[in-house]
Each structure stands twice: as C-alpha cells, then as structure tokens.
Amino acid sequence: MPANNDESSRLQNTTAALPLAYGSIAFYQGPASDEYHTHKWTLYLRSPDPDFDLSKAIRKVIFQLHPSFSVPTRELTEPPFEVTESGWGEFEASMRVEWREEAEERSTILTHGIKLYPQRSASSPDPSAYMNTTVPVVSEKYDEVVFTNPKIEFHNLLLSGNKTKITYPLSREEKNIEYFRIYGDEDDVQTMLAAKKFLEDELTNVRDRLLKADGELEEIKTSLSLIKSSEPVKPVASSEAAAAAAAAATSKGDGKSKSGKKIDGKKSKKKASGEPNSGGPAKKAKTEPKVKSEQAKKNDSVESAKIKAETVNSKADPVNSAAPGQTKPVDSK
C-alpha cells in the first residue's frame, strides 16, 4: 500500500511503543540422540503480555536460519511466530517483522544467537556431563519498538490489542510456555529495592570505617603528646654565649685550625724553609713580623751608628783606606 503523505492521518507529537520478547529455548535430547540432532530448539517472537494479540500489529514474520538447513527461510503470517528445529550447533538467526499495512511503517529486523549449551560447557566436551533433558537453555531478549507520529488507524489497532481474547496458543511447543519470562513493573521495583539496600549497606560500611579511622588518629595524637611531655627540656644557649664559647675554644691552642683540622708542625717548617714537597716546588714563606720588639729597635740603632762612623773615617783618611780588591800595607815598625 503506498504511503499516505497526508499529515492529518497521523497523530502529531505522539509516540507509541510496542513491547516485544524474542529468543530461543533449547532442550538436550540425551546421549542416545543422533550426533547431528543433539538438541531440539525453538526460535520465537512473542508479546511479553500474554493477553496482547500480536496480529493487531504484525502482518508477518520472516525467519532466516542457517544456510545448512534444507529450508533456511520461513515465513509466518499469524501467531505464534516461532520456528522449531533440531541440530547440534549454535548460530545467529534473523527475524524480519513486517507491520500491518495500516501502519505504513518500514519493517524491523531483529537478530538473535540460538544458544544450545550453558555457559559452563567448557568443562567437558560431552554434553551429557553438564546437561539434562528436562531443563532447557533459555536465551531471551526484551525490546520495545517505538512508532513516532503513528497513523491514527494503526494507533487504534495497538490500543485494541488487549481488548479481544487471543485465539491461538502462546507456543506450539507446550513445554516451552513455562519457561517464558515474565516482564512487569514488579520485577523493576524489586530490582530497585535491592539496589537501594545495597547502597545503604555500602554507606554504613564506609561510615563505620571512617569512625574507626578517626578513633585511631586520636589515639596516635594522644601518644605523641605523652612522648613529648616526658622528654626533658634542653636549655637553648643564646647567641652571645655561643660566640664566647667558640672564642674560648679557639684561644686554647689545641693544635686545630678554624676549620677543625690539625696542623702538622713538621710540614709547616718545611714549607717555610722552601723545601720541596709532593705537591711541587715550595713557595717562600712570608715571615716578616708585624711589630718589632724594643731590643731589636736598639740593636738596629747601634748598627746604623757604626756604619756611619766607618763611612766618615774612610772619607777622612784616603791613604789608609784600601781600594777595592787591594790589601792595606802593614807598617813594619
């Protein structure tokens, strides 16, 4: 049916959601089964609400199975929308949902991996070691298809889905029905309550740990205070007293320099006399005293007077004075 572009036939600023449940249920056939038909499984599309008639919204569902099947494409035009087969391997299948012509909506494609083995199957290659024939492997998903600005007629069909009693079974495989999951607000409420309780317990644990840590911190502070109070108080010397003590230690002449190293007298004498050492030629030490004693001053004065007197005599008696390099004649008388 061609799409109707008349906006008046659609509900503006309106959305309609159709819940869907789809998945697979697989039963193990036991160790006596054929190796190529170890499991019997059903791939299905259903309404989570068992009282909702899917035929009010869906025109047909096309199942696409693995190419190894003799008929991999299955088309169903009425509920229940399901395919039952047997096999030995898992694979991914698809379901194309085509809506009623009144909807004028594109088809929706759903994909699902058919599960035959539980999660713990890696423990043994033999299925009989971890599976039984009474408990199936169920893999199901929940989803909602949202229609934006739906056609008025299609919207009315969705609303009428619960008004009529369904005339078809929920599944052609009767034992599958008991394993269909139930979806509702009650489960959501229970999940939220469990999450709330978990958060409250975590907050209580954190609060208790913080209180314990505060108590341990106070004990440490108290112990440190007791240790400090039991230690004797050492007097602190003033800067003047420290300077006086340093001067007294220097004036004692204990054979140490200001840097605290001992001075070797022998090595000092060698350096002053200009003797060589292992470090290279010795430098002439400066030994000029800063202040002369009184006796030294008197001796210098006497020596200066003698030198002056000899100079005067040599000038007054040139005959008796000898020239440089000559000896004075000796008088034989």
C-alpha positions as CSV (number, residue, x, y, z in Angstrom):
1,M,0.0,0.0,0.0
2,P,1.5,3.4,-0.9
3,A,2.4,5.7,1.9
4,N,-0.1,8.4,2.7
5,N,1.6,11.8,2.9
6,D,-1.4,13.5,4.4
7,E,-0.2,14.7,7.8
8,S,-3.8,14.8,9.1
9,S,-3.9,11.0,9.1
10,R,-1.1,10.8,11.7
11,L,-1.1,11.7,15.4
12,Q,1.3,14.6,15.7
13,N,3.7,14.8,18.7
14,T,2.8,11.3,19.7
15,T,4.8,8.1,20.2
16,A,3.5,4.6,20.6
17,A,5.7,1.7,22.0
18,L,5.1,-2.0,21.3
19,P,7.0,-4.3,23.7
20,L,8.4,-7.5,22.1
21,A,10.2,-10.6,23.5
22,Y,12.2,-12.8,21.3
23,G,14.8,-15.6,21.8
24,S,15.3,-19.3,21.8
25,I,14.6,-22.4,24.0
26,A,16.8,-25.5,23.5
27,F,16.3,-28.9,25.0
28,Y,19.0,-31.5,25.1
29,Q,17.9,-34.9,23.6
30,G,20.1,-37.1,25.7
31,P,23.2,-39.2,24.9
32,A,21.3,-41.6,22.7
33,S,20.4,-38.9,20.2
34,D,21.9,-38.5,16.8
35,E,25.2,-36.6,16.8
36,Y,23.7,-34.1,14.3
37,H,20.5,-33.7,16.2
38,T,21.6,-33.4,19.8
39,H,19.2,-30.5,20.6
40,K,15.6,-29.5,19.8
41,W,15.2,-25.8,19.8
42,T,12.5,-23.1,19.1
43,L,13.2,-19.6,17.8
44,Y,10.3,-17.3,18.6
45,L,8.9,-13.8,18.7
46,R,6.1,-13.1,21.2
47,S,4.5,-10.4,23.3
48,P,5.6,-10.1,26.9
49,D,2.0,-9.6,27.7
50,P,0.3,-13.0,27.3
51,D,-3.1,-11.2,26.7
52,F,-1.9,-9.0,23.9
53,D,-2.8,-10.1,20.3
54,L,0.3,-9.5,18.1
55,S,-1.8,-10.0,15.0
56,K,-3.2,-6.5,15.6
57,A,0.2,-5.0,14.8
58,I,2.2,-7.6,12.8
59,R,1.3,-8.8,9.4
60,K,4.0,-11.4,9.1
61,V,7.5,-12.5,10.4
62,I,10.2,-13.9,8.1
63,F,12.7,-16.2,9.9
64,Q,16.2,-16.6,8.3
65,L,18.0,-19.7,9.6
66,H,21.5,-21.1,8.9
67,P,22.0,-22.0,5.2
68,S,22.7,-25.6,6.1
69,F,19.0,-26.2,6.7
70,S,17.0,-27.5,3.8
71,V,14.6,-24.6,4.1
72,P,16.5,-21.7,5.7
73,T,13.8,-19.1,5.1
74,R,10.5,-19.5,7.0
75,E,7.6,-17.0,6.6
76,L,4.7,-16.9,9.1
77,T,1.6,-14.8,8.7
78,E,-0.1,-15.5,12.0
79,P,0.9,-16.1,15.7
80,P,2.5,-17.8,17.3
81,F,5.5,-16.6,15.4
82,E,8.0,-19.4,16.0
83,V,10.2,-22.0,14.2
84,T,11.1,-25.3,15.8
85,E,14.1,-27.4,14.5
86,S,16.8,-29.8,15.7
87,G,20.5,-29.6,15.3
88,W,23.9,-29.7,17.1
89,G,25.4,-26.2,16.6
90,E,24.7,-22.7,17.6
91,F,24.3,-19.9,15.0
92,E,22.8,-16.4,14.6
93,A,19.4,-16.1,13.1
94,S,17.3,-13.1,12.0
95,M,13.6,-12.2,12.1
96,R,12.1,-9.6,9.8
97,V,9.0,-8.1,11.3
98,E,6.5,-6.6,8.7
99,W,3.8,-4.4,10.2
100,R,0.2,-4.1,9.2
101,E,-0.5,-2.1,6.1
102,E,-2.4,0.5,8.2
103,A,0.9,1.4,9.9
104,E,2.7,2.4,6.7
105,E,6.0,1.7,8.6
106,R,9.2,0.1,7.4
107,S,9.9,-3.5,8.5
108,T,12.0,-4.1,11.6
109,I,14.9,-6.6,11.7
110,L,15.8,-8.5,14.9
111,T,18.8,-10.8,15.3
112,H,19.4,-13.5,17.9
113,G,22.0,-16.1,18.5
114,I,20.5,-19.5,19.2
115,K,22.0,-21.0,22.4
116,L,22.2,-24.7,22.9
117,Y,24.8,-25.0,25.7
118,P,25.0,-23.3,29.1
119,Q,27.9,-21.1,30.0
120,R,29.8,-23.8,31.8
121,S,30.1,-26.1,28.8
122,A,33.9,-25.7,28.6
123,S,34.4,-28.1,31.5
124,S,33.7,-31.1,29.4
125,P,33.2,-31.8,25.6
126,D,30.5,-34.3,26.4
127,P,27.0,-32.6,26.7
128,S,25.7,-35.4,29.0
129,A,28.2,-34.3,31.7
130,Y,26.6,-30.9,32.2
131,M,23.1,-31.0,30.6
132,N,19.9,-32.9,31.2
133,T,16.8,-33.4,29.1
134,T,14.4,-31.6,31.5
135,V,15.9,-28.2,32.0
136,P,16.3,-26.2,28.8
137,V,18.8,-23.5,27.8
138,V,16.8,-20.2,27.6
139,S,18.1,-17.1,25.8
140,E,15.6,-14.3,25.5
141,K,15.7,-10.5,25.0
142,Y,13.3,-7.7,25.7
143,D,12.9,-4.7,23.4
144,E,10.4,-2.0,22.5
145,V,9.6,-0.8,19.0
146,V,8.7,2.9,19.1
147,F,6.4,4.5,16.5
148,T,6.7,8.3,16.1
149,N,3.6,10.1,14.9
150,P,1.8,6.8,14.1
151,K,-1.1,6.6,11.7
152,I,-4.3,7.1,13.6
153,E,-5.7,3.7,12.3
154,F,-2.6,1.8,13.4
155,H,-2.6,3.5,16.7
156,N,-6.1,2.3,17.3
157,L,-5.1,-1.2,16.4
158,L,-2.3,-1.1,19.0
159,L,-4.8,0.1,21.6
160,S,-7.2,-2.8,20.8
161,G,-4.6,-5.5,21.3
162,N,-5.8,-6.2,24.8
163,K,-9.5,-5.8,24.2
164,T,-10.0,-9.1,22.4
165,K,-9.2,-12.6,23.7
166,I,-6.5,-14.3,21.7
167,T,-7.5,-17.4,19.8
168,Y,-4.1,-19.0,19.3
169,P,-1.7,-20.8,21.7
170,L,1.3,-18.9,23.2
171,S,3.5,-21.6,21.7
172,R,3.0,-24.8,19.6
173,E,5.5,-26.4,22.0
174,E,3.5,-26.6,25.2
175,K,6.5,-27.3,27.4
176,N,8.1,-24.0,26.3
177,I,5.4,-21.8,27.8
178,E,6.5,-22.4,31.4
179,Y,10.0,-21.1,30.6
180,F,8.8,-17.8,29.0
181,R,9.9,-15.0,31.2
182,I,7.5,-12.6,32.8
183,Y,8.1,-8.9,32.5
184,G,6.4,-6.3,34.6
185,D,6.8,-3.3,37.0
186,E,7.0,-5.7,40.0
187,D,10.4,-7.0,38.8
188,D,11.7,-3.5,38.3
189,V,10.5,-2.4,41.7
190,Q,12.3,-5.4,43.3
191,T,15.4,-4.6,41.4
192,M,15.4,-1.0,42.6
193,L,14.7,-2.0,46.2
194,A,17.7,-4.4,46.1
195,A,19.9,-1.7,44.6
196,K,18.7,0.7,47.4
197,K,19.6,-1.8,50.1
198,F,23.0,-2.4,48.6
199,L,23.8,1.3,48.6
200,E,22.6,1.7,52.2
201,D,24.8,-1.2,53.3
202,E,27.8,0.3,51.5
203,L,27.2,3.7,53.1
204,T,27.0,2.1,56.5
205,N,30.3,0.3,56.0
206,V,32.0,3.4,54.8
207,R,30.7,5.4,57.8
208,D,32.0,2.7,60.2
209,R,35.4,2.7,58.6
210,L,35.7,6.5,58.8
211,L,34.7,6.4,62.5
212,K,37.3,3.7,63.2
213,A,40.0,5.8,61.4
214,D,39.1,8.9,63.4
215,G,39.5,6.9,66.6
216,E,42.9,5.6,65.6
217,L,44.0,9.1,64.7
218,E,43.1,10.4,68.1
219,E,45.0,7.6,69.8
220,I,48.1,8.5,67.8
221,K,47.8,12.2,68.7
222,T,47.5,11.3,72.4
223,S,50.5,9.0,72.2
224,L,52.6,11.7,70.6
225,S,51.6,14.3,73.2
226,L,52.6,11.9,76.0
227,I,56.0,11.3,74.4
228,K,56.7,15.0,74.0
229,S,55.7,15.8,77.6
230,S,58.0,13.0,79.0
231,E,61.2,14.3,77.2
232,P,63.5,16.7,79.3
233,V,63.6,20.3,78.0
234,K,67.1,21.2,76.9
235,P,68.2,24.9,77.5
236,V,68.8,26.8,74.4
237,A,72.1,28.8,74.5
238,S,71.9,32.5,73.5
239,S,73.9,33.7,70.5
240,E,76.3,35.7,72.8
241,A,77.1,32.7,74.9
242,A,77.7,30.6,71.8
243,A,80.1,33.2,70.4
244,A,82.0,33.3,73.7
245,A,82.3,29.5,73.8
246,A,83.6,29.5,70.3
247,A,86.3,32.2,71.1
248,A,87.4,30.3,74.2
249,A,87.8,27.1,72.2
250,T,89.9,28.9,69.6
251,S,92.2,30.6,72.2
252,K,93.2,27.3,73.8
253,G,95.7,26.5,71.0
254,D,94.7,22.8,70.8
255,G,96.5,22.4,67.5
256,K,93.4,22.8,65.4
257,S,92.7,25.4,62.8
258,K,89.4,27.3,62.5
259,S,88.1,24.6,60.1
260,G,88.8,22.0,62.8
261,K,91.7,20.3,61.1
262,K,95.0,19.6,63.0
263,I,98.1,21.4,61.8
264,D,101.3,19.3,61.3
265,G,104.3,21.4,62.7
266,K,106.9,19.5,60.7
267,K,105.2,20.1,57.4
268,S,104.8,23.8,58.2
269,K,108.5,24.2,58.8
270,K,109.4,22.5,55.5
271,K,107.2,24.8,53.6
272,A,108.6,27.9,55.4
273,S,112.2,26.9,54.6
274,G,111.4,26.4,50.9
275,E,111.9,22.6,50.9
276,P,110.1,20.7,48.1
277,N,107.1,18.5,48.8
278,S,104.9,16.1,46.9
279,G,102.7,18.9,45.7
280,G,105.5,20.7,43.7
281,P,108.1,23.4,44.5
282,A,107.8,25.2,47.8
283,K,106.9,28.8,47.9
284,K,108.9,31.2,50.1
285,A,107.0,31.8,53.2
286,K,106.5,35.4,54.3
287,T,107.8,35.6,57.9
288,E,108.1,39.4,58.2
289,P,106.8,40.2,61.7
290,K,104.3,42.9,62.0
291,V,105.7,44.6,65.2
292,K,109.4,44.8,66.3
293,S,110.4,44.5,69.9
294,E,112.2,47.3,71.8
295,Q,115.5,45.4,72.0
296,A,115.5,44.9,68.2
297,K,115.0,48.6,67.7
298,K,118.0,49.4,69.9
299,N,120.3,46.9,68.1
300,D,119.3,48.5,64.7
301,S,120.2,51.9,66.0
302,V,123.7,50.8,67.2
303,E,124.4,49.1,63.8
304,S,123.4,52.2,62.0
305,A,125.8,54.4,64.1
306,K,128.7,52.1,63.4
307,I,128.1,52.1,59.7
308,K,128.0,55.9,59.7
309,A,131.3,56.2,61.7
310,E,133.1,53.9,59.3
311,T,132.0,55.9,56.4
312,V,133.2,59.1,57.8
313,N,136.7,57.7,58.7
314,S,137.1,56.3,55.2
315,K,136.5,59.7,53.7
316,A,138.9,61.5,56.1
317,D,141.9,59.1,55.6
318,P,142.1,58.2,51.9
319,V,145.7,56.9,52.2
320,N,144.9,54.3,54.8
321,S,141.8,53.2,53.0
322,A,142.3,50.3,50.7
323,A,141.0,50.3,47.2
324,P,138.6,47.6,46.3
325,G,140.4,44.4,45.7
326,Q,143.7,45.6,47.4
327,T,145.2,44.9,50.9
328,K,146.4,47.6,53.2
329,P,150.2,47.6,53.8
330,V,151.3,46.7,57.2
331,D,153.7,49.1,59.0
332,S,156.8,47.1,59.9
333,K,157.6,49.5,62.7
